[in-house]
XYZ file of C-alpha atoms in Angstrom:
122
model
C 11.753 -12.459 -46.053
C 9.982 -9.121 -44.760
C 12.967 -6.707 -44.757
C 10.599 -4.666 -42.264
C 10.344 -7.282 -40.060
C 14.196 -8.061 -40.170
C 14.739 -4.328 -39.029
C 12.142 -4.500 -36.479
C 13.327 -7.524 -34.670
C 16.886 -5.919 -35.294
C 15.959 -2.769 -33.627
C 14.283 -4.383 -30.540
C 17.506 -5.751 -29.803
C 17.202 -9.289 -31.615
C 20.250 -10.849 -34.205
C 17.710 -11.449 -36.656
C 19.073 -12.225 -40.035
C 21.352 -9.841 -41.547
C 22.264 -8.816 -44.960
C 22.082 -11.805 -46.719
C 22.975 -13.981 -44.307
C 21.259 -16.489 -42.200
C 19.817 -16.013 -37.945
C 21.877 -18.643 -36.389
C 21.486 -17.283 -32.539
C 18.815 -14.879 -31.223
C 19.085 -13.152 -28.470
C 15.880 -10.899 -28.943
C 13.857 -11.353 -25.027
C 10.164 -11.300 -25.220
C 8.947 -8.506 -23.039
C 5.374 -8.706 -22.053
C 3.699 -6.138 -20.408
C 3.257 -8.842 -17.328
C 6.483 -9.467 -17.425
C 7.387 -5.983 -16.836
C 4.679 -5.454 -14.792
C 6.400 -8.275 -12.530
C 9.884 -6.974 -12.279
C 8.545 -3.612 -11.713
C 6.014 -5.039 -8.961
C 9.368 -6.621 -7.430
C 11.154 -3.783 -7.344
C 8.394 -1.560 -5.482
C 8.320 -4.706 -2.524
C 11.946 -4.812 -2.408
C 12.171 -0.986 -1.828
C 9.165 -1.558 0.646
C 10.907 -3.942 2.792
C 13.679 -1.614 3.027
C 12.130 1.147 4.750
C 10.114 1.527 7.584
C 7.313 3.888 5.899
C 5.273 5.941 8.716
C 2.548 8.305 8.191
C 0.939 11.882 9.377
C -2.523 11.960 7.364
C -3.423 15.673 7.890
C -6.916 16.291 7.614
C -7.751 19.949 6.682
C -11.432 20.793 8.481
C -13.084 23.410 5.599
C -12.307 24.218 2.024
C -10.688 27.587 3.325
C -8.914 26.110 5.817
C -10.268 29.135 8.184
C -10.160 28.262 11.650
C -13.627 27.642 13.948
C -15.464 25.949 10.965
C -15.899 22.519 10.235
C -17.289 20.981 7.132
C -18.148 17.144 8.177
C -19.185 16.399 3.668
C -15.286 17.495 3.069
C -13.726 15.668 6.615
C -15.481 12.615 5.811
C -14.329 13.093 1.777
C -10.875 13.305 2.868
C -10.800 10.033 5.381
C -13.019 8.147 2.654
C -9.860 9.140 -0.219
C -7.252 8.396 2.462
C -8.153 4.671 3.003
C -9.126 5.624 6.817
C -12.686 4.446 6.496
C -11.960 1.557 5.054
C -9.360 0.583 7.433
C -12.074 1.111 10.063
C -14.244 -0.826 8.551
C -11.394 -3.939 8.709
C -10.613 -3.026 12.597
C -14.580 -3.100 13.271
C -14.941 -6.437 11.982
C -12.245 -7.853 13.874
C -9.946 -8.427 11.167
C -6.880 -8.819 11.483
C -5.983 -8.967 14.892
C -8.066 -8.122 17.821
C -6.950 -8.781 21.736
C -8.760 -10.806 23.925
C -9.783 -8.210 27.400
C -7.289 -11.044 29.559
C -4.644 -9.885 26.933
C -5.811 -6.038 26.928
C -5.686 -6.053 30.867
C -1.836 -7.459 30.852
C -0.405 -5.342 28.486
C -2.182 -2.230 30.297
C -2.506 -3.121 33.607
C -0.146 -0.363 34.748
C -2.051 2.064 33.693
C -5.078 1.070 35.994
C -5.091 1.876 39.883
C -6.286 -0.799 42.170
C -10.163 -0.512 41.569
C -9.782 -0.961 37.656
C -7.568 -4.087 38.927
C -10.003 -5.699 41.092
C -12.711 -5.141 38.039
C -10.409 -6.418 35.553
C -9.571 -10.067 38.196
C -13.428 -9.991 39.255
């Protein structure tokens, strides 16, 4: 027997065999890096779920942040690192939801006055 093996196993948390004597019961838990990678992953969604995350994505317009100037290279950097253009390339695409005009018109009729109406019914 390895007696550096013994005290690695016995280190890690395993009963491995002792001085002398003989491993009857381990209780040494194999912990892959998926495995922790799982419980970890499981404990980010269950924090998830429990919150109600919103966001303010502030977008500065220059490198200076000087008013009356606007650098379109570092505006469209910014929305490209943010996820934004992405998630308008999704929308434009029609994925994942998109309303049908019938359901656009009811859920903002009341916005419209009576000519908008009598477009929206013609």
């Amino acid at each position: 027997k390895s007696s550096f093996f013994s005290e690695l196993f016995r280190s890690a948390g395993g009963s491995g065999a002792g001085e002398g004597g003989t491993a009857t019961q381990s209780t040494f838990k194999l912990r892959t890096v998926s495995s922790i990678f799982s419980k970890q992953l499981a404990s980010l969604m269950e924090a998830l779920s429990r919150t109600q995350p919103h966001y303010i994505r502030c977008i500065k317009p220059n490198y200076a942040c000087a008013r009356s100037t606007f650098v379109a290279g570092y505006v469209h950097e910014q929305l490209a690192y943010g996820g934004v253009m992405e998630a308008i390339r999704i929308a434009r695409s029609g994925f994942p939801s998109r309303k049908t005009f019938a359901d656009f018109v009811y859920r903002y009729d009341i916005v419209l006055d009576s000519r908008g109406v009598e477009k929206c019914d013609g």
